[in-house]
């Protein structure tokens, strides 16, 4: 029977965190809330767990997944950062995935078809504490079968519960016009420019922040506008 755990908040969750870390280090895939959607996650450096994540989601192996770290100072370990630290702090934690060239220390079996990696710091205490406690990133993707609707409650992905080590229930994520769009994904791998890969739920504020820091959209350069 699936282990469904109610999250009560950071002050009452030491034992829950300890068990979740144990599951992740044992190669399990778990479900948990983020600041945008419910996700499924495993350790990014565990190749067998990555394979399991893709199998559960029925995801095309050529489609990459993002990684989640616990704090801004971790980003540069896993990606080649091209922007100043203040920009990172202005966007993270939050509903944004920043794409950089991947670091050589990142598991080569994670997203082997690309030199890039998307890095997230969700504004969600549980997943950030897990990444910190595991001392490595979590590979993270939405908790649904590929091609189906993104999920805002654990009941919405009950069809995959049996394949998970545990389901961590933080309650329903508020619904709304942008609720199921997921994070805004922006490519920052080329210094001085940005490229929106997925508008997501935070497109406007993300673009405003990037432009405030002097970045220009790559298409503007390519078209000769700038």
Coordinates of N, CA and C in Angstrom, one line a residue:
X1 N 0.9 -1.2 0.0 CA 0.0 0.0 0.0 C 0.9 1.2 0.0
X2 N 0.5 2.2 -0.8 CA 1.3 3.4 -0.9 C 1.4 4.2 0.4
X3 N 2.5 4.7 0.7 CA 2.8 5.5 1.9 C 2.4 7.0 1.6
X4 N 1.2 7.4 2.1 CA 0.7 8.8 1.9 C 0.9 9.5 3.2
X5 N 1.7 10.6 3.1 CA 2.1 11.4 4.3 C 1.6 12.8 4.2
X6 N 0.9 13.2 5.3 CA 0.4 14.6 5.4 C 1.5 15.5 5.8
X7 N 1.8 16.6 5.1 CA 2.8 17.5 5.5 C 2.2 18.6 6.4
X8 N 2.7 18.7 7.6 CA 2.1 19.6 8.6 C 2.9 20.9 8.7
X9 N 4.0 21.1 8.0 CA 4.8 22.3 8.1 C 6.2 22.0 8.6
X10 N 7.1 22.9 8.4 CA 8.5 22.6 8.7 C 8.8 22.4 10.2
X11 N 8.0 22.9 11.1 CA 8.3 22.8 12.5 C 8.0 21.4 13.1
X12 N 7.2 20.6 12.3 CA 6.7 19.4 12.8 C 7.0 18.2 11.9
X13 N 8.1 18.4 11.1 CA 8.4 17.4 10.0 C 9.8 16.8 10.0
X14 N 10.5 16.8 11.2 CA 11.8 16.2 11.2 C 11.8 14.7 10.8
X15 N 10.9 14.0 11.4 CA 10.8 12.6 11.1 C 10.4 12.3 9.7
X16 N 9.5 13.1 9.2 CA 9.0 13.0 7.8 C 10.2 13.2 6.8
X17 N 11.0 14.3 7.1 CA 12.1 14.6 6.3 C 13.1 13.5 6.3
X18 N 13.4 12.9 7.5 CA 14.4 11.8 7.6 C 14.0 10.6 6.8
X19 N 12.7 10.3 6.8 CA 12.2 9.1 6.0 C 12.3 9.4 4.6
X20 N 11.9 10.6 4.2 CA 11.9 11.0 2.7 C 13.4 10.9 2.2
X21 N 14.3 11.4 3.0 CA 15.7 11.4 2.6 C 16.2 9.9 2.4
X22 N 15.7 9.1 3.3 CA 16.0 7.6 3.3 C 15.5 7.0 2.0
X23 N 14.3 7.4 1.7 CA 13.7 6.8 0.4 C 14.4 7.3 -0.8
X24 N 14.8 8.6 -0.9 CA 15.5 9.1 -2.0 C 16.9 8.4 -2.1
X25 N 17.6 8.3 -1.0 CA 18.9 7.7 -1.1 C 18.8 6.2 -1.4
X26 N 17.7 5.6 -1.2 CA 17.5 4.2 -1.5 C 17.1 4.0 -3.0
X27 N 16.9 5.1 -3.7 CA 16.6 5.0 -5.1 C 15.1 5.2 -5.5
X28 N 14.3 5.6 -4.5 CA 12.9 5.7 -4.7 C 12.6 7.0 -5.5
X29 N 11.4 7.0 -6.1 CA 10.8 8.2 -6.7 C 9.6 8.6 -5.8
X30 N 9.5 9.8 -5.4 CA 8.5 10.3 -4.5 C 7.7 11.4 -5.1
X31 N 6.5 11.6 -4.6 CA 5.7 12.7 -5.1 C 5.6 13.8 -4.0
X32 N 5.6 15.1 -4.4 CA 5.6 16.1 -3.4 C 5.1 17.4 -4.0
X33 N 4.7 18.4 -3.2 CA 4.2 19.6 -3.7 C 5.4 20.6 -4.0
X34 N 5.2 21.4 -5.0 CA 6.1 22.5 -5.2 C 5.3 23.8 -5.2
X35 N 5.9 24.9 -5.6 CA 5.2 26.2 -5.6 C 4.3 26.4 -6.8
X36 N 4.3 25.4 -7.7 CA 3.5 25.6 -9.0 C 2.5 24.4 -9.1
X37 N 3.1 23.2 -9.1 CA 2.3 21.9 -9.3 C 2.8 20.9 -8.3
X38 N 2.1 19.7 -8.3 CA 2.7 18.6 -7.7 C 3.7 18.0 -8.6
X39 N 4.8 17.4 -8.0 CA 5.9 16.9 -8.8 C 6.3 15.5 -8.4
X40 N 7.0 14.8 -9.2 CA 7.7 13.6 -8.7 C 9.2 13.8 -8.9
X41 N 9.9 13.2 -7.9 CA 11.3 13.6 -7.8 C 12.1 12.4 -7.4
X42 N 13.4 12.4 -7.7 CA 14.4 11.4 -7.3 C 15.7 12.1 -7.2
X43 N 16.8 11.4 -6.8 CA 18.1 12.0 -6.8 C 18.7 12.1 -8.2
X44 N 19.2 13.3 -8.5 CA 19.7 13.5 -9.9 C 20.9 12.7 -10.2
X45 N 21.7 12.3 -9.2 CA 22.9 11.6 -9.4 C 22.7 10.1 -9.4
X46 N 21.5 9.6 -9.3 CA 21.2 8.2 -9.2 C 20.6 7.7 -10.6
X47 N 21.4 7.1 -11.4 CA 20.9 6.8 -12.8 C 19.8 5.8 -12.8
X48 N 19.7 4.8 -11.9 CA 18.6 3.9 -11.9 C 17.3 4.6 -11.4
X49 N 17.4 5.6 -10.5 CA 16.2 6.3 -10.1 C 15.7 7.2 -11.2
X50 N 16.7 7.8 -12.0 CA 16.3 8.6 -13.1 C 15.5 7.8 -14.2
X51 N 16.0 6.6 -14.4 CA 15.3 5.6 -15.3 C 13.9 5.3 -14.8
X52 N 13.7 5.1 -13.5 CA 12.5 4.8 -12.9 C 11.5 6.0 -13.1
X53 N 12.0 7.2 -12.9 CA 11.2 8.5 -13.0 C 10.6 8.5 -14.4
X54 N 11.4 8.3 -15.4 CA 10.9 8.3 -16.8 C 9.9 7.2 -17.1
X55 N 10.1 6.1 -16.5 CA 9.2 5.0 -16.7 C 7.8 5.3 -16.1
X56 N 7.8 5.8 -14.9 CA 6.6 6.1 -14.2 C 5.8 7.2 -15.0
X57 N 6.5 8.2 -15.5 CA 5.8 9.3 -16.2 C 5.5 8.9 -17.6
X58 N 6.1 7.8 -18.1 CA 6.0 7.5 -19.5 C 6.5 8.6 -20.4
X59 N 7.6 9.1 -20.0 CA 8.2 10.3 -20.6 C 9.2 9.9 -21.7
X60 N 9.2 10.6 -22.8 CA 10.1 10.4 -23.9 C 11.5 10.6 -23.3
X61 N 12.4 9.6 -23.4 CA 13.8 9.7 -22.8 C 14.6 10.9 -23.4
X62 N 14.1 11.4 -24.5 CA 14.9 12.6 -25.1 C 14.4 13.9 -24.6
X63 N 13.3 13.9 -23.8 CA 12.8 15.1 -23.2 C 13.5 15.3 -21.8
X64 N 14.2 16.4 -21.6 CA 14.9 16.6 -20.3 C 14.0 16.9 -19.2
X65 N 14.5 16.7 -17.9 CA 13.8 17.1 -16.7 C 14.8 18.1 -16.0
X66 N 14.2 18.9 -15.2 CA 14.9 19.9 -14.4 C 15.5 19.3 -13.2
X67 N 16.4 20.1 -12.5 CA 16.9 19.7 -11.2 C 16.5 20.8 -10.2
X68 N 16.4 20.4 -9.0 CA 16.0 21.3 -7.9 C 17.1 21.4 -6.9
X69 N 17.5 22.6 -6.5 CA 18.5 22.7 -5.5 C 17.9 23.5 -4.3
X70 N 18.6 23.6 -3.2 CA 18.0 24.2 -2.0 C 18.2 25.7 -1.9
X71 N 19.3 26.2 -2.5 CA 19.6 27.7 -2.3 C 20.4 28.2 -3.5
X72 N 20.4 29.5 -3.6 CA 21.1 30.2 -4.8 C 22.6 29.8 -4.9
X73 N 23.2 29.6 -3.8 CA 24.7 29.3 -3.8 C 24.9 27.9 -4.4
X74 N 23.9 27.1 -4.5 CA 24.1 25.8 -5.1 C 24.0 25.8 -6.7
X75 N 23.5 26.9 -7.2 CA 23.2 26.9 -8.7 C 24.5 26.7 -9.5
X76 N 25.5 27.4 -9.1 CA 26.8 27.4 -9.8 C 27.5 26.1 -9.8
X77 N 27.2 25.2 -8.8 CA 27.8 23.9 -8.8 C 27.4 23.0 -9.9
X78 N 26.1 23.2 -10.4 CA 25.5 22.3 -11.3 C 25.3 22.9 -12.7
X79 N 25.5 24.2 -12.8 CA 25.4 24.9 -14.1 C 26.4 26.0 -14.2
X80 N 26.7 26.4 -15.5 CA 27.7 27.4 -15.7 C 26.9 28.8 -15.7
X81 N 26.9 29.5 -14.6 CA 26.0 30.6 -14.5 C 26.6 31.8 -15.3
X82 N 25.7 32.5 -16.0 CA 26.1 33.6 -16.9 C 25.6 34.9 -16.4
X83 N 24.9 35.0 -15.3 CA 24.3 36.2 -14.8 C 24.8 36.5 -13.4
X84 N 24.6 37.7 -12.9 CA 25.1 38.1 -11.6 C 24.2 37.5 -10.5
X85 N 24.8 37.4 -9.3 CA 24.1 36.7 -8.2 C 22.8 37.4 -7.8
X86 N 22.8 38.7 -7.9 CA 21.6 39.5 -7.6 C 20.4 39.1 -8.4
X87 N 20.7 38.8 -9.7 CA 19.6 38.4 -10.6 C 19.0 37.1 -10.1
X88 N 19.9 36.2 -9.8 CA 19.5 34.9 -9.2 C 18.6 35.0 -8.0
X89 N 19.1 35.9 -7.1 CA 18.3 36.2 -5.9 C 16.9 36.8 -6.2
X90 N 16.9 37.6 -7.3 CA 15.6 38.3 -7.6 C 14.6 37.3 -8.2
X91 N 15.1 36.2 -8.8 CA 14.2 35.2 -9.4 C 13.9 34.0 -8.5
X92 N 14.9 33.7 -7.6 CA 14.8 32.5 -6.8 C 14.9 32.8 -5.4
X93 N 14.2 32.0 -4.5 CA 13.2 30.9 -4.9 C 12.0 31.5 -5.6
X94 N 11.4 30.7 -6.5 CA 10.2 31.1 -7.2 C 9.9 30.2 -8.3
X95 N 8.8 30.5 -9.0 CA 8.3 29.6 -10.1 C 9.0 29.8 -11.4
X96 N 10.3 29.7 -11.4 CA 11.1 29.9 -12.6 C 12.2 28.8 -12.7
X97 N 12.4 28.3 -13.9 CA 13.4 27.4 -14.2 C 14.5 28.1 -15.0
X98 N 15.7 28.2 -14.5 CA 16.8 28.8 -15.3 C 17.7 27.8 -15.9
X99 N 17.9 28.0 -17.2 CA 18.6 27.0 -18.0 C 20.0 27.5 -18.3
X100 N 21.0 26.7 -17.9 CA 22.4 27.0 -18.1 C 23.1 25.8 -18.8
X101 N 24.3 26.0 -19.2 CA 25.2 24.9 -19.6 C 25.4 24.0 -18.4
X102 N 25.3 22.8 -18.5 CA 25.4 21.9 -17.4 C 26.9 21.8 -16.9
X103 N 27.1 21.5 -15.7 CA 28.4 21.3 -15.1 C 28.8 19.9 -15.3
X104 N 30.1 19.6 -15.4 CA 30.6 18.2 -15.6 C 30.3 17.3 -14.4
X105 N 30.0 17.9 -13.2 CA 29.7 17.0 -12.1 C 28.3 16.5 -12.1
X106 N 27.5 17.0 -13.0 CA 26.1 16.5 -13.0 C 26.1 15.1 -13.7
X107 N 25.2 14.3 -13.2 CA 25.1 12.9 -13.7 C 25.0 12.9 -15.2
X108 N 25.9 12.2 -16.0 CA 25.8 12.2 -17.4 C 24.6 11.5 -17.9
X109 N 24.0 10.6 -17.1 CA 22.8 9.9 -17.5 C 21.5 10.7 -17.4
X110 N 21.6 11.9 -16.8 CA 20.5 12.9 -16.7 C 20.5 13.8 -17.9
X111 N 19.5 13.7 -18.7 CA 19.4 14.6 -19.9 C 20.7 14.4 -20.8
X112 N 21.0 13.2 -21.2 CA 22.3 13.0 -22.0 C 22.3 13.6 -23.3
X113 N 21.1 14.0 -23.9 CA 21.0 14.5 -25.2 C 21.2 16.0 -25.3
X114 N 21.5 16.7 -24.2 CA 21.7 18.1 -24.2 C 22.8 18.6 -23.3
X115 N 23.5 19.7 -23.7 CA 24.5 20.2 -22.9 C 24.0 21.2 -21.8
X116 N 22.7 21.4 -21.8 CA 22.0 22.3 -20.9 C 21.3 21.6 -19.8
X117 N 21.0 22.4 -18.7 CA 20.2 21.8 -17.6 C 19.3 23.0 -17.1
X118 N 18.1 22.6 -16.8 CA 17.2 23.6 -16.1 C 17.3 23.4 -14.6
X119 N 17.5 24.5 -13.9 CA 17.7 24.5 -12.4 C 16.6 25.3 -11.8
X120 N 16.0 24.7 -10.8 CA 14.9 25.3 -10.0 C 15.2 25.4 -8.5
X121 N 14.6 26.4 -7.9 CA 14.6 26.5 -6.4 C 13.1 26.9 -6.2
X122 N 12.2 25.9 -6.0 CA 10.8 26.2 -5.7 C 10.7 26.9 -4.4
X123 N 9.7 27.8 -4.3 CA 9.4 28.5 -3.1 C 8.5 27.5 -2.2
X124 N 9.1 26.4 -1.8 CA 8.4 25.4 -1.1 C 9.4 24.7 -0.1
X125 N 9.1 24.8 1.1 CA 10.1 24.4 2.2 C 10.5 22.9 2.1
X126 N 9.5 22.1 1.8 CA 9.8 20.6 1.9 C 10.8 20.2 0.8
X127 N 10.6 20.6 -0.4 CA 11.5 20.1 -1.5 C 12.9 20.8 -1.3
X128 N 13.0 22.0 -0.8 CA 14.3 22.6 -0.6 C 15.0 22.0 0.6
X129 N 14.3 21.6 1.6 CA 15.0 20.9 2.7 C 15.4 19.5 2.3
X130 N 14.7 18.9 1.5 CA 15.1 17.6 1.0 C 16.4 17.7 0.2
X131 N 16.5 18.7 -0.7 CA 17.7 18.8 -1.5 C 18.9 19.2 -0.7
X132 N 18.6 20.0 0.4 CA 19.7 20.3 1.3 C 20.2 19.1 2.1
X133 N 19.2 18.3 2.6 CA 19.5 17.1 3.4 C 20.2 16.0 2.6
X134 N 19.8 15.9 1.3 CA 20.5 14.9 0.5 C 21.8 15.3 -0.1
X135 N 22.1 16.6 0.0 CA 23.4 17.2 -0.4 C 23.6 17.0 -1.9
X136 N 22.5 16.9 -2.7 CA 22.6 16.9 -4.1 C 21.2 17.3 -4.7
X137 N 21.2 17.6 -6.0 CA 19.9 18.1 -6.5 C 18.9 16.9 -6.6
X138 N 17.6 17.3 -6.7 CA 16.6 16.4 -7.0 C 16.2 16.6 -8.5
X139 N 16.1 15.5 -9.2 CA 15.5 15.6 -10.6 C 14.0 15.7 -10.4
X140 N 13.4 16.6 -11.0 CA 12.0 17.0 -10.8 C 11.2 17.2 -12.0
X141 N 10.0 16.6 -12.1 CA 9.1 16.8 -13.2 C 7.7 16.7 -12.6
X142 N 6.7 17.1 -13.4 CA 5.4 17.2 -12.9 C 4.8 15.8 -12.7
X143 N 3.9 15.7 -11.7 CA 3.3 14.4 -11.2 C 2.1 14.1 -12.1
X144 N 2.4 13.6 -13.3 CA 1.3 13.2 -14.2 C 2.0 12.4 -15.3
X145 N 1.2 11.6 -16.0 CA 1.7 10.8 -17.1 C 1.8 11.8 -18.3
X146 N 2.9 11.7 -19.0 CA 3.2 12.7 -20.1 C 2.0 12.8 -21.0
X147 N 1.7 14.1 -21.3 CA 0.5 14.4 -22.2 C -0.8 14.6 -21.5
X148 N -0.8 14.3 -20.2 CA -2.1 14.5 -19.4 C -1.9 15.8 -18.6
X149 N -3.0 16.2 -18.0 CA -3.1 17.5 -17.3 C -2.2 17.5 -16.1
X150 N -1.5 18.6 -15.9 CA -0.7 18.8 -14.7 C -1.6 18.8 -13.4
X151 N -1.1 18.4 -12.3 CA -1.9 18.2 -11.1 C -1.7 19.2 -10.0
X152 N -2.8 19.5 -9.3 CA -2.7 20.4 -8.2 C -3.1 19.8 -6.8
X153 N -3.4 18.5 -6.9 CA -3.7 17.7 -5.6 C -3.2 16.3 -5.8
X154 N -3.0 15.6 -4.7 CA -2.5 14.2 -4.8 C -3.5 13.3 -5.4
X155 N -4.8 13.6 -5.3 CA -5.8 12.7 -5.8 C -5.8 12.7 -7.4
X156 N -5.3 13.8 -7.9 CA -5.3 13.9 -9.4 C -4.3 13.0 -10.1
X157 N -3.3 12.5 -9.3 CA -2.4 11.6 -9.9 C -2.4 10.2 -9.2
X158 N -3.5 9.9 -8.7 CA -3.6 8.6 -8.0 C -3.3 7.4 -8.8
X159 N -3.4 7.5 -10.2 CA -3.1 6.4 -11.1 C -1.6 6.0 -11.1
X160 N -0.7 6.9 -10.5 CA 0.7 6.5 -10.5 C 1.2 6.2 -9.1
X161 N 0.3 6.3 -8.1 CA 0.8 6.2 -6.7 C 1.5 4.9 -6.5
X162 N 1.0 3.8 -7.1 CA 1.6 2.5 -6.8 C 3.1 2.3 -7.2
X163 N 3.5 3.2 -8.0 CA 4.9 3.2 -8.5 C 5.9 4.0 -7.7
X164 N 5.3 4.8 -6.7 CA 6.1 5.7 -5.9 C 6.5 5.2 -4.5
X165 N 7.6 5.7 -4.0 CA 8.0 5.3 -2.7 C 7.1 5.9 -1.6
X166 N 6.6 7.1 -1.9 CA 5.7 7.8 -1.0 C 5.1 9.0 -1.7
X167 N 3.9 9.4 -1.2 CA 3.2 10.6 -1.7 C 3.1 11.6 -0.5
X168 N 3.8 12.7 -0.7 CA 3.7 13.7 0.4 C 2.7 14.8 0.1
X169 N 1.6 14.8 0.9 CA 0.4 15.6 0.6 C 0.5 16.9 1.4
X170 N 0.7 18.0 0.7 CA 0.7 19.3 1.3 C -0.6 20.0 1.1
X171 N -1.7 19.3 0.7 CA -2.9 19.9 0.4 C -3.0 20.4 -1.0
X172 N -4.2 20.8 -1.4 CA -4.4 21.3 -2.8 C -3.6 22.6 -3.0
X173 N -3.0 22.7 -4.2 CA -2.4 23.9 -4.7 C -3.4 24.8 -5.3
X174 N -3.5 26.1 -4.9 CA -4.6 26.9 -5.4 C -4.7 26.9 -6.9
X175 N -5.9 26.8 -7.4 CA -6.2 26.8 -8.8 C -6.4 28.2 -9.3
X176 N -6.3 28.4 -10.6 CA -6.5 29.7 -11.2 C -6.0 29.7 -12.6
X177 N -6.0 30.9 -13.2 CA -5.8 31.0 -14.7 C -4.4 30.5 -15.1
X178 N -3.4 30.6 -14.2 CA -2.1 30.2 -14.5 C -1.6 29.0 -13.7
X179 N -2.5 28.4 -13.0 CA -2.1 27.4 -12.0 C -1.5 26.2 -12.6
X180 N -1.9 25.7 -13.7 CA -1.4 24.5 -14.3 C -0.4 24.7 -15.4
X181 N 0.1 25.9 -15.5 CA 1.1 26.2 -16.6 C 2.5 25.8 -16.2
X182 N 2.8 25.5 -14.9 CA 4.1 25.2 -14.5 C 5.0 26.4 -14.4
X183 N 6.3 26.2 -14.1 CA 7.2 27.2 -14.0 C 7.5 27.9 -15.3
X184 N 8.0 29.1 -15.3 CA 8.5 29.8 -16.5 C 9.9 29.3 -16.7
X185 N 10.2 28.9 -17.9 CA 11.5 28.3 -18.3 C 12.2 29.3 -19.2
X186 N 13.4 29.7 -18.7 CA 14.2 30.7 -19.5 C 15.6 30.2 -19.7
X187 N 16.1 30.3 -20.9 CA 17.4 29.9 -21.3 C 18.4 31.1 -21.1
X188 N 19.3 30.9 -20.1 CA 20.3 32.0 -19.9 C 21.7 31.5 -20.2
X189 N 21.8 30.5 -21.1 CA 23.1 29.9 -21.3 C 24.0 30.8 -22.2
X190 N 23.5 31.8 -22.9 CA 24.3 32.7 -23.7 C 24.4 34.1 -22.9
X191 N 25.6 34.5 -22.5 CA 25.7 35.7 -21.7 C 25.1 36.9 -22.3
X192 N 24.3 37.7 -21.5 CA 23.7 38.9 -21.9 C 22.4 38.8 -22.5
X193 N 21.9 37.5 -22.8 CA 20.6 37.3 -23.5 C 19.8 36.3 -22.7
X194 N 18.5 36.3 -23.0 CA 17.6 35.3 -22.5 C 16.7 34.8 -23.6
X195 N 16.2 33.6 -23.5 CA 15.2 33.0 -24.4 C 14.2 32.3 -23.6
X196 N 12.9 32.7 -23.8 CA 11.8 32.0 -23.1 C 11.5 30.7 -23.8
X197 N 11.7 29.6 -23.1 CA 11.4 28.3 -23.6 C 10.0 27.9 -23.3
X198 N 9.5 28.3 -22.1 CA 8.1 28.1 -21.8 C 7.6 29.3 -21.0
X199 N 6.6 29.9 -21.4 CA 6.1 31.1 -20.7 C 5.7 30.8 -19.3
X200 N 5.0 29.7 -19.0 CA 4.7 29.3 -17.7 C 3.8 30.3 -16.9
X201 N 3.9 30.2 -15.6 CA 3.0 31.0 -14.8 C 3.6 32.3 -14.3
X202 N 4.8 32.6 -14.6 CA 5.5 33.8 -14.1 C 6.2 34.6 -15.3
X203 N 5.6 34.5 -16.5 CA 6.3 35.1 -17.6 C 6.6 36.6 -17.5
X204 N 5.5 37.3 -17.2 CA 5.7 38.8 -17.2 C 6.7 39.3 -16.2
X205 N 6.6 38.8 -14.9 CA 7.6 39.3 -13.9 C 9.0 38.8 -14.2
X206 N 9.1 37.6 -14.8 CA 10.4 37.1 -15.1 C 11.1 38.0 -16.2
X207 N 10.4 38.3 -17.2 CA 10.9 39.1 -18.3 C 11.3 40.5 -17.7
X208 N 10.4 41.1 -16.9 CA 10.7 42.4 -16.3 C 12.0 42.4 -15.5
X209 N 12.2 41.3 -14.8 CA 13.4 41.2 -13.9 C 14.6 41.0 -14.8
X210 N 14.5 40.2 -15.8 CA 15.7 40.0 -16.7 C 16.1 41.3 -17.4
X211 N 15.1 42.1 -17.9 CA 15.4 43.3 -18.5 C 15.9 44.4 -17.6
X212 N 15.4 44.3 -16.3 CA 16.0 45.3 -15.3 C 17.5 45.1 -15.1
X213 N 17.9 43.8 -15.3 CA 19.3 43.5 -15.1 C 20.1 43.6 -16.5
X214 N 19.5 44.2 -17.5 CA 20.2 44.5 -18.7 C 20.2 43.4 -19.7
X215 N 19.5 42.3 -19.5 CA 19.5 41.2 -20.5 C 18.5 41.6 -21.6
X216 N 18.8 41.1 -22.8 CA 17.9 41.3 -24.0 C 17.5 40.0 -24.5
X217 N 16.4 39.9 -25.1 CA 15.9 38.7 -25.7 C 16.7 38.3 -26.9
X218 N 17.1 37.0 -27.0 CA 18.0 36.6 -28.1 C 17.4 36.9 -29.4
X219 N 16.1 36.8 -29.6 CA 15.5 37.0 -30.9 C 15.6 38.4 -31.3
X220 N 15.7 39.4 -30.4 CA 15.9 40.8 -30.8 C 17.3 41.0 -31.4
X221 N 18.3 40.3 -30.9 CA 19.6 40.4 -31.5 C 19.6 39.7 -32.8
X222 N 19.1 38.5 -32.9 CA 19.1 37.7 -34.1 C 18.3 38.4 -35.3
X223 N 17.3 39.2 -34.9 CA 16.5 39.9 -36.0 C 17.1 41.3 -36.3
X224 N 18.1 41.7 -35.6 CA 18.7 43.0 -35.9 C 18.0 44.2 -35.2
X225 N 17.1 43.9 -34.3 CA 16.4 44.9 -33.6 C 17.4 45.7 -32.7
X226 N 18.3 44.9 -32.1 CA 19.3 45.5 -31.2 C 20.7 45.3 -31.8

